[in-house]
Amino acid sequence: MCFSVQADLAVGAAIVPVAALSLREVRCRREVAFAALPTVFAAHQFIESLVWAGDDGDVSSGVAHAAAVAYVVIALPLLPLLVPVAVLLLEPRNRRARMWPFVGLGAVVSAYLAWTVAAHGVQVTAHPHALEYDVGLAAPLVWTVLYVLAVIGAAVLSGYRSIVVFGVLNLVGLVVVAWFYSHTFASLWCIYAAMTSVLALAHLWLRRHLPDLERLGTA
């Protein structure tokens, strides 16, 4: 099936109960950012459905453009900072030092991508399988590699197996999409990431069985 309004709505709807259950599993403030990831991904897919609807002529060009900008802001400036910060907050104090480089890298990537979106705007091209979002990015390969490192690095180096699995699965998705579908990277990887966000719920459920010191991040 080609990705479309229906595909985005279906994925978004499927993630809604995951998002609700993830937030329900929160036991301390340090878990909020990670627990919110499925909510972010669900909203992301609903937003992209409006972009597709604009291409189909079902919503106005103004609504479709606003949706495209919102989609890109989440995909590019937000996620490379939100994901490493969310992982950092989950780690016990004695494991946080190795997460800070990825948070720093994420901040740099996020700032540059935010500036690029603000300076060049967003142009959308519909392909049979995905949408291409063009923000006038210079040296796209370099920034794609840095984006992957920022989003995946902290998760892969986490001390929690469930987060490592989340990171590895998204690494596979990122590499495959970047290699074969670089022009539709934002669209295809984000729908894949939305589906893997069920692992965020799995991790939060497993955290209920951790000792309090480690779960609260004070070990």
PDB file of N, CA and C in Angstrom, residues 168-204:
ATOM      1  N   VAL A 168      18.140   0.457  18.273  1.00  0.00           N
ATOM      2  CA  VAL A 168      18.645  -0.366  17.167  1.00  0.00           C
ATOM      3  C   VAL A 168      17.604  -0.466  16.048  1.00  0.00           C
ATOM      4  N   LEU A 169      16.354  -0.702  16.401  1.00  0.00           N
ATOM      5  CA  LEU A 169      15.310  -0.803  15.376  1.00  0.00           C
ATOM      6  C   LEU A 169      15.161   0.504  14.606  1.00  0.00           C
ATOM      7  N   ASN A 170      15.252   1.624  15.302  1.00  0.00           N
ATOM      8  CA  ASN A 170      15.159   2.895  14.601  1.00  0.00           C
ATOM      9  C   ASN A 170      16.417   3.188  13.796  1.00  0.00           C
ATOM     10  N   LEU A 171      17.567   2.699  14.254  1.00  0.00           N
ATOM     11  CA  LEU A 171      18.795   2.841  13.473  1.00  0.00           C
ATOM     12  C   LEU A 171      18.653   2.120  12.139  1.00  0.00           C
ATOM     13  N   VAL A 172      18.128   0.898  12.184  1.00  0.00           N
ATOM     14  CA  VAL A 172      17.904   0.140  10.947  1.00  0.00           C
ATOM     15  C   VAL A 172      16.974   0.922  10.010  1.00  0.00           C
ATOM     16  N   GLY A 173      15.872   1.426  10.574  1.00  0.00           N
ATOM     17  CA  GLY A 173      14.935   2.185   9.763  1.00  0.00           C
ATOM     18  C   GLY A 173      15.557   3.444   9.183  1.00  0.00           C
ATOM     19  N   LEU A 174      16.314   4.171   9.989  1.00  0.00           N
ATOM     20  CA  LEU A 174      16.953   5.393   9.529  1.00  0.00           C
ATOM     21  C   LEU A 174      17.940   5.128   8.400  1.00  0.00           C
ATOM     22  N   VAL A 175      18.776   4.101   8.582  1.00  0.00           N
ATOM     23  CA  VAL A 175      19.798   3.800   7.574  1.00  0.00           C
ATOM     24  C   VAL A 175      19.151   3.364   6.259  1.00  0.00           C
ATOM     25  N   VAL A 176      18.163   2.475   6.350  1.00  0.00           N
ATOM     26  CA  VAL A 176      17.500   1.993   5.128  1.00  0.00           C
ATOM     27  C   VAL A 176      16.829   3.144   4.388  1.00  0.00           C
ATOM     28  N   VAL A 177      16.101   3.975   5.128  1.00  0.00           N
ATOM     29  CA  VAL A 177      15.404   5.086   4.487  1.00  0.00           C
ATOM     30  C   VAL A 177      16.392   6.095   3.915  1.00  0.00           C
ATOM     31  N   ALA A 178      17.441   6.422   4.695  1.00  0.00           N
ATOM     32  CA  ALA A 178      18.420   7.401   4.225  1.00  0.00           C
ATOM     33  C   ALA A 178      19.161   6.894   2.979  1.00  0.00           C
ATOM     34  N   TRP A 179      19.398   5.584   2.910  1.00  0.00           N
ATOM     35  CA  TRP A 179      20.156   5.013   1.795  1.00  0.00           C
ATOM     36  C   TRP A 179      19.311   4.899   0.524  1.00  0.00           C
ATOM     37  N   PHE A 180      18.098   4.389   0.670  1.00  0.00           N
ATOM     38  CA  PHE A 180      17.288   4.105  -0.513  1.00  0.00           C
ATOM     39  C   PHE A 180      16.281   5.203  -0.859  1.00  0.00           C
ATOM     40  N   TYR A 181      15.871   5.972   0.164  1.00  0.00           N
ATOM     41  CA  TYR A 181      14.819   6.967  -0.077  1.00  0.00           C
ATOM     42  C   TYR A 181      15.203   8.301   0.533  1.00  0.00           C
ATOM     43  N   SER A 182      16.397   8.768   0.250  1.00  0.00           N
ATOM     44  CA  SER A 182      16.920   9.967   0.916  1.00  0.00           C
ATOM     45  C   SER A 182      16.028  11.184   0.688  1.00  0.00           C
ATOM     46  N   HIS A 183      15.385  11.284  -0.493  1.00  0.00           N
ATOM     47  CA  HIS A 183      14.573  12.469  -0.788  1.00  0.00           C
ATOM     48  C   HIS A 183      13.255  12.470  -0.019  1.00  0.00           C
ATOM     49  N   THR A 184      12.842  11.317   0.497  1.00  0.00           N
ATOM     50  CA  THR A 184      11.606  11.259   1.296  1.00  0.00           C
ATOM     51  C   THR A 184      11.904  10.784   2.722  1.00  0.00           C
ATOM     52  N   PHE A 185      13.102  11.101   3.190  1.00  0.00           N
ATOM     53  CA  PHE A 185      13.597  10.628   4.486  1.00  0.00           C
ATOM     54  C   PHE A 185      12.635  10.961   5.627  1.00  0.00           C
ATOM     55  N   ALA A 186      12.234  12.249   5.731  1.00  0.00           N
ATOM     56  CA  ALA A 186      11.416  12.677   6.874  1.00  0.00           C
ATOM     57  C   ALA A 186      10.093  11.938   6.921  1.00  0.00           C
ATOM     58  N   SER A 187       9.489  11.721   5.768  1.00  0.00           N
ATOM     59  CA  SER A 187       8.169  11.098   5.730  1.00  0.00           C
ATOM     60  C   SER A 187       8.224   9.619   6.078  1.00  0.00           C
ATOM     61  N   LEU A 188       9.142   8.899   5.443  1.00  0.00           N
ATOM     62  CA  LEU A 188       9.169   7.442   5.625  1.00  0.00           C
ATOM     63  C   LEU A 188       9.711   7.034   6.980  1.00  0.00           C
ATOM     64  N   TRP A 189      10.800   7.696   7.460  1.00  0.00           N
ATOM     65  CA  TRP A 189      11.326   7.269   8.746  1.00  0.00           C
ATOM     66  C   TRP A 189      10.346   7.572   9.866  1.00  0.00           C
ATOM     67  N   CYS A 190       9.666   8.699   9.794  1.00  0.00           N
ATOM     68  CA  CYS A 190       8.769   9.062  10.902  1.00  0.00           C
ATOM     69  C   CYS A 190       7.578   8.112  11.018  1.00  0.00           C
ATOM     70  N   ILE A 191       7.094   7.600   9.891  1.00  0.00           N
ATOM     71  CA  ILE A 191       5.998   6.638  10.001  1.00  0.00           C
ATOM     72  C   ILE A 191       6.516   5.317  10.573  1.00  0.00           C
ATOM     73  N   TYR A 192       7.764   4.969  10.263  1.00  0.00           N
ATOM     74  CA  TYR A 192       8.399   3.777  10.841  1.00  0.00           C
ATOM     75  C   TYR A 192       8.631   3.982  12.341  1.00  0.00           C
ATOM     76  N   ALA A 193       9.148   5.152  12.701  1.00  0.00           N
ATOM     77  CA  ALA A 193       9.396   5.442  14.117  1.00  0.00           C
ATOM     78  C   ALA A 193       8.117   5.431  14.924  1.00  0.00           C
ATOM     79  N   ALA A 194       7.035   5.897  14.309  1.00  0.00           N
ATOM     80  CA  ALA A 194       5.742   5.880  15.010  1.00  0.00           C
ATOM     81  C   ALA A 194       5.361   4.458  15.378  1.00  0.00           C
ATOM     82  N   MET A 195       5.585   3.527  14.462  1.00  0.00           N
ATOM     83  CA  MET A 195       5.232   2.131  14.736  1.00  0.00           C
ATOM     84  C   MET A 195       6.139   1.524  15.803  1.00  0.00           C
ATOM     85  N   THR A 196       7.422   1.906  15.830  1.00  0.00           N
ATOM     86  CA  THR A 196       8.330   1.349  16.836  1.00  0.00           C
ATOM     87  C   THR A 196       8.147   2.000  18.200  1.00  0.00           C
ATOM     88  N   SER A 197       7.375   3.091  18.271  1.00  0.00           N
ATOM     89  CA  SER A 197       7.209   3.762  19.553  1.00  0.00           C
ATOM     90  C   SER A 197       6.445   2.910  20.563  1.00  0.00           C
ATOM     91  N   VAL A 198       5.877   1.798  20.117  1.00  0.00           N
ATOM     92  CA  VAL A 198       5.254   0.871  21.063  1.00  0.00           C
ATOM     93  C   VAL A 198       6.291   0.373  22.073  1.00  0.00           C
ATOM     94  N   LEU A 199       7.588   0.415  21.674  1.00  0.00           N
ATOM     95  CA  LEU A 199       8.643  -0.010  22.595  1.00  0.00           C
ATOM     96  C   LEU A 199       8.802   0.972  23.755  1.00  0.00           C
ATOM     97  N   ALA A 200       8.377   2.220  23.569  1.00  0.00           N
ATOM     98  CA  ALA A 200       8.407   3.164  24.685  1.00  0.00           C
ATOM     99  C   ALA A 200       7.464   2.690  25.787  1.00  0.00           C
ATOM    100  N   LEU A 201       6.298   2.210  25.387  1.00  0.00           N
ATOM    101  CA  LEU A 201       5.355   1.659  26.359  1.00  0.00           C
ATOM    102  C   LEU A 201       5.938   0.424  27.032  1.00  0.00           C
ATOM    103  N   ALA A 202       6.584  -0.427  26.257  1.00  0.00           N
ATOM    104  CA  ALA A 202       7.190  -1.636  26.830  1.00  0.00           C
ATOM    105  C   ALA A 202       8.226  -1.271  27.877  1.00  0.00           C
ATOM    106  N   HIS A 203       9.055  -0.268  27.584  1.00  0.00           N
ATOM    107  CA  HIS A 203      10.073   0.129  28.560  1.00  0.00           C
ATOM    108  C   HIS A 203       9.435   0.680  29.829  1.00  0.00           C
ATOM    109  N   LEU A 204       8.440   1.531  29.680  1.00  0.00           N
ATOM    110  CA  LEU A 204       7.807   2.125  30.863  1.00  0.00           C
ATOM    111  C   LEU A 204       7.128   1.064  31.721  1.00  0.00           C
TER     112      LEU A 204
END
